PDB file of C-alpha atoms in Angstrom:
ATOM      1  CA  UNK A   8       0.766  29.843 -29.695  1.00 45.00           C
ATOM      2  CA  UNK A   9       3.613  27.413 -29.019  1.00 45.00           C
ATOM      3  CA  UNK A  10       1.831  26.091 -25.901  1.00 49.00           C
ATOM      4  CA  UNK A  11      -1.224  25.235 -27.978  1.00 48.00           C
ATOM      5  CA  UNK A  12       0.952  23.390 -30.482  1.00 51.00           C
ATOM      6  CA  UNK A  13       2.697  21.465 -27.674  1.00 55.00           C
ATOM      7  CA  UNK A  14      -0.635  20.555 -26.084  1.00 58.00           C
ATOM      8  CA  UNK A  15      -1.995  19.327 -29.418  1.00 60.00           C
ATOM      9  CA  UNK A  16       1.132  17.226 -29.955  1.00 63.00           C
ATOM     10  CA  UNK A  17       0.720  15.766 -26.463  1.00 64.00           C
ATOM     11  CA  UNK A  18      -2.878  14.762 -27.225  1.00 63.00           C
ATOM     12  CA  UNK A  19      -1.850  13.201 -30.550  1.00 65.00           C
ATOM     13  CA  UNK A  20       1.078  11.284 -29.067  1.00 65.00           C
ATOM     14  CA  UNK A  21      -1.043  10.088 -26.150  1.00 65.00           C
ATOM     15  CA  UNK A  22      -3.746   8.843 -28.502  1.00 64.00           C
ATOM     16  CA  UNK A  23      -1.162   6.880 -30.489  1.00 63.00           C
ATOM     17  CA  UNK A  24       0.339   5.251 -27.396  1.00 61.00           C
ATOM     18  CA  UNK A  25      -2.831   4.688 -25.333  1.00 59.00           C
ATOM     19  CA  UNK A  26      -3.354   1.055 -26.339  1.00 51.00           C
ATOM     20  CA  UNK A  27       0.011   0.137 -24.831  1.00 53.00           C
ATOM     21  CA  UNK A  28      -0.910   1.470 -21.399  1.00 52.00           C
ATOM     22  CA  UNK A  29      -2.970  -1.586 -20.414  1.00 50.00           C
ATOM     23  CA  UNK A  30      -0.810  -2.332 -17.391  1.00 48.00           C
ATOM     24  CA  UNK A  31       1.000  -0.213 -14.872  1.00 51.00           C
ATOM     25  CA  UNK A  32       4.171  -2.228 -15.515  1.00 50.00           C
ATOM     26  CA  UNK A  33       4.278  -0.885 -19.085  1.00 50.00           C
ATOM     27  CA  UNK A  34       3.986   2.657 -17.778  1.00 51.00           C
ATOM     28  CA  UNK A  35       6.868   2.050 -15.396  1.00 51.00           C
ATOM     29  CA  UNK A  36       9.001   0.501 -18.167  1.00 51.00           C
ATOM     30  CA  UNK A  37       8.293   3.431 -20.493  1.00 52.00           C
ATOM     31  CA  UNK A  38       9.239   5.848 -17.714  1.00 48.00           C
ATOM     32  CA  UNK A  39      12.637   4.161 -17.432  1.00 51.00           C
ATOM     33  CA  UNK A  40      13.244   4.571 -21.150  1.00 50.00           C
ATOM     34  CA  UNK A  41      12.097   8.179 -21.156  1.00 49.00           C
ATOM     35  CA  UNK A  42      13.918  11.223 -19.852  1.00 44.00           C
ATOM     36  CA  UNK A  43      12.035  11.223 -16.554  1.00 49.00           C
ATOM     37  CA  UNK A  44      14.080  11.468 -13.374  1.00 48.00           C
ATOM     38  CA  UNK A  45      15.296   8.063 -12.274  1.00 49.00           C
ATOM     39  CA  UNK A  46      14.537   8.998  -8.656  1.00 48.00           C
ATOM     40  CA  UNK A  47      10.771   9.001  -9.211  1.00 57.00           C
ATOM     41  CA  UNK A  48       9.264   6.247  -7.137  1.00 62.00           C
ATOM     42  CA  UNK A  49       6.745   3.845  -8.600  1.00 70.00           C
ATOM     43  CA  UNK A  50       4.433   4.649  -5.682  1.00 72.00           C
ATOM     44  CA  UNK A  51       4.334   8.318  -6.643  1.00 76.00           C
ATOM     45  CA  UNK A  52       3.443   7.456 -10.221  1.00 76.00           C
ATOM     46  CA  UNK A  53       0.737   5.042  -9.055  1.00 78.00           C
ATOM     47  CA  UNK A  54      -0.646   7.759  -6.794  1.00 79.00           C
ATOM     48  CA  UNK A  55      -0.849  10.173  -9.747  1.00 80.00           C
ATOM     49  CA  UNK A  56      -2.584   7.542 -11.866  1.00 83.00           C
ATOM     50  CA  UNK A  57      -5.172   6.689  -9.219  1.00 85.00           C
ATOM     51  CA  UNK A  58      -5.790  10.374  -8.541  1.00 85.00           C
ATOM     52  CA  UNK A  59      -6.448  10.797 -12.265  1.00 87.00           C
ATOM     53  CA  UNK A  60      -8.835   7.826 -12.265  1.00 89.00           C
ATOM     54  CA  UNK A  61     -10.747   9.031  -9.197  1.00 88.00           C
ATOM     55  CA  UNK A  62     -10.988  12.618 -10.492  1.00 89.00           C
ATOM     56  CA  UNK A  63     -12.156  11.587 -13.963  1.00 91.00           C
ATOM     57  CA  UNK A  64     -14.423   8.568 -13.497  1.00 93.00           C
ATOM     58  CA  UNK A  65     -17.502   7.838 -11.439  1.00 94.00           C
ATOM     59  CA  UNK A  66     -17.247   5.443  -8.499  1.00 94.00           C
ATOM     60  CA  UNK A  67     -18.797   2.613 -10.514  1.00 95.00           C
ATOM     61  CA  UNK A  68     -16.527   3.221 -13.523  1.00 95.00           C
ATOM     62  CA  UNK A  69     -13.495   3.307 -11.219  1.00 93.00           C
ATOM     63  CA  UNK A  70     -14.440   0.029  -9.564  1.00 93.00           C
ATOM     64  CA  UNK A  71     -15.130  -1.681 -12.896  1.00 94.00           C
ATOM     65  CA  UNK A  72     -11.927  -0.432 -14.537  1.00 91.00           C
ATOM     66  CA  UNK A  73      -9.755  -1.341 -11.532  1.00 90.00           C
ATOM     67  CA  UNK A  74     -11.324  -4.801 -11.322  1.00 92.00           C
ATOM     68  CA  UNK A  75     -10.951  -5.342 -15.068  1.00 93.00           C
ATOM     69  CA  UNK A  76      -7.237  -4.440 -15.102  1.00 88.00           C
ATOM     70  CA  UNK A  77      -6.397  -5.578 -11.571  1.00 87.00           C
ATOM     71  CA  UNK A  78      -5.389  -2.123 -10.351  1.00 82.00           C
ATOM     72  CA  UNK A  79      -4.977  -2.156  -6.540  1.00 80.00           C
ATOM     73  CA  UNK A  80      -7.186  -5.244  -6.484  1.00 84.00           C
ATOM     74  CA  UNK A  81      -7.321  -8.766  -7.817  1.00 89.00           C
ATOM     75  CA  UNK A  82      -8.083  -8.890 -11.541  1.00 92.00           C
ATOM     76  CA  UNK A  83     -11.580 -10.239 -12.091  1.00 93.00           C
ATOM     77  CA  UNK A  84     -13.179 -11.789 -15.136  1.00 94.00           C
ATOM     78  CA  UNK A  85     -15.783  -9.808 -17.045  1.00 95.00           C
ATOM     79  CA  UNK A  86     -18.388 -12.297 -15.882  1.00 96.00           C
ATOM     80  CA  UNK A  87     -17.448 -11.764 -12.202  1.00 95.00           C
ATOM     81  CA  UNK A  88     -17.556  -7.995 -12.604  1.00 95.00           C
ATOM     82  CA  UNK A  89     -20.946  -8.240 -14.319  1.00 96.00           C
ATOM     83  CA  UNK A  90     -22.355 -10.319 -11.455  1.00 96.00           C
ATOM     84  CA  UNK A  91     -20.908  -7.947  -8.852  1.00 94.00           C
ATOM     85  CA  UNK A  92     -22.521  -4.887 -10.499  1.00 95.00           C
ATOM     86  CA  UNK A  93     -25.698  -6.648 -11.722  1.00 96.00           C
ATOM     87  CA  UNK A  94     -24.938  -5.717 -15.335  1.00 95.00           C
ATOM     88  CA  UNK A  95     -24.440  -7.695 -18.518  1.00 96.00           C
ATOM     89  CA  UNK A  96     -20.958  -8.644 -19.704  1.00 95.00           C
ATOM     90  CA  UNK A  97     -21.367  -6.504 -22.818  1.00 96.00           C
ATOM     91  CA  UNK A  98     -22.309  -3.504 -20.652  1.00 96.00           C
ATOM     92  CA  UNK A  99     -19.192  -4.044 -18.517  1.00 95.00           C
ATOM     93  CA  UNK A 100     -16.990  -4.058 -21.620  1.00 95.00           C
ATOM     94  CA  UNK A 101     -18.714  -0.919 -22.875  1.00 96.00           C
ATOM     95  CA  UNK A 102     -18.100   0.831 -19.539  1.00 95.00           C
ATOM     96  CA  UNK A 103     -14.417  -0.194 -19.662  1.00 94.00           C
ATOM     97  CA  UNK A 104     -14.008   1.262 -23.171  1.00 94.00           C
ATOM     98  CA  UNK A 105     -15.883   4.454 -22.267  1.00 94.00           C
ATOM     99  CA  UNK A 106     -13.755   4.843 -19.130  1.00 92.00           C
ATOM    100  CA  UNK A 107     -10.571   4.389 -21.143  1.00 90.00           C
ATOM    101  CA  UNK A 108     -11.684   7.122 -23.546  1.00 90.00           C
ATOM    102  CA  UNK A 109     -12.480   9.479 -20.666  1.00 90.00           C
ATOM    103  CA  UNK A 110      -9.044   8.877 -19.159  1.00 88.00           C
ATOM    104  CA  UNK A 111      -7.232   9.083 -22.472  1.00 85.00           C
ATOM    105  CA  UNK A 112      -7.879  12.777 -22.940  1.00 80.00           C
ATOM    106  CA  UNK A 113      -8.250  13.927 -19.351  1.00 82.00           C
ATOM    107  CA  UNK A 114      -6.128  16.853 -18.212  1.00 81.00           C
ATOM    108  CA  UNK A 115      -4.441  14.621 -15.636  1.00 82.00           C
ATOM    109  CA  UNK A 116      -3.405  12.112 -18.337  1.00 81.00           C
ATOM    110  CA  UNK A 117      -1.804  14.862 -20.367  1.00 79.00           C
ATOM    111  CA  UNK A 118       0.036  16.103 -17.262  1.00 76.00           C
ATOM    112  CA  UNK A 119       1.335  12.601 -16.489  1.00 77.00           C
ATOM    113  CA  UNK A 120       2.365  12.087 -20.102  1.00 78.00           C
ATOM    114  CA  UNK A 121       4.186  15.426 -20.199  1.00 74.00           C
ATOM    115  CA  UNK A 122       5.955  14.584 -16.964  1.00 69.00           C
ATOM    116  CA  UNK A 123       7.053  11.138 -18.132  1.00 72.00           C
ATOM    117  CA  UNK A 124       8.355  12.363 -21.476  1.00 74.00           C
ATOM    118  CA  UNK A 125       9.841  15.712 -20.565  1.00 67.00           C
ATOM    119  CA  UNK A 126      13.345  16.387 -21.791  1.00 56.00           C
TER     120      UNK A 126
END
């Protein structure tokens, strides 16, 4: 029963903090302020994040989200992404928001959150 309560709290806390996770630098800064081990390398955290993205999103969603936020690639404008994928700008923005929602409550996101904020 306690595990269920902890999991529900993790989902609630993640939902409240999700808007602040727009950049990987914020995640790294939050990790420093949390109780996570100081020996954790940024590369390991990035690997976990990209594994989560690849396991949760389609190839197109991954490419659009990474281009939109500049994750492992140069950040592109919405217009450039739309041209690249032959979609409208509004459709690109919709895909970004849908992708964020998928990631927000994925099992991998909860695992990363639990790891970063463990005591």
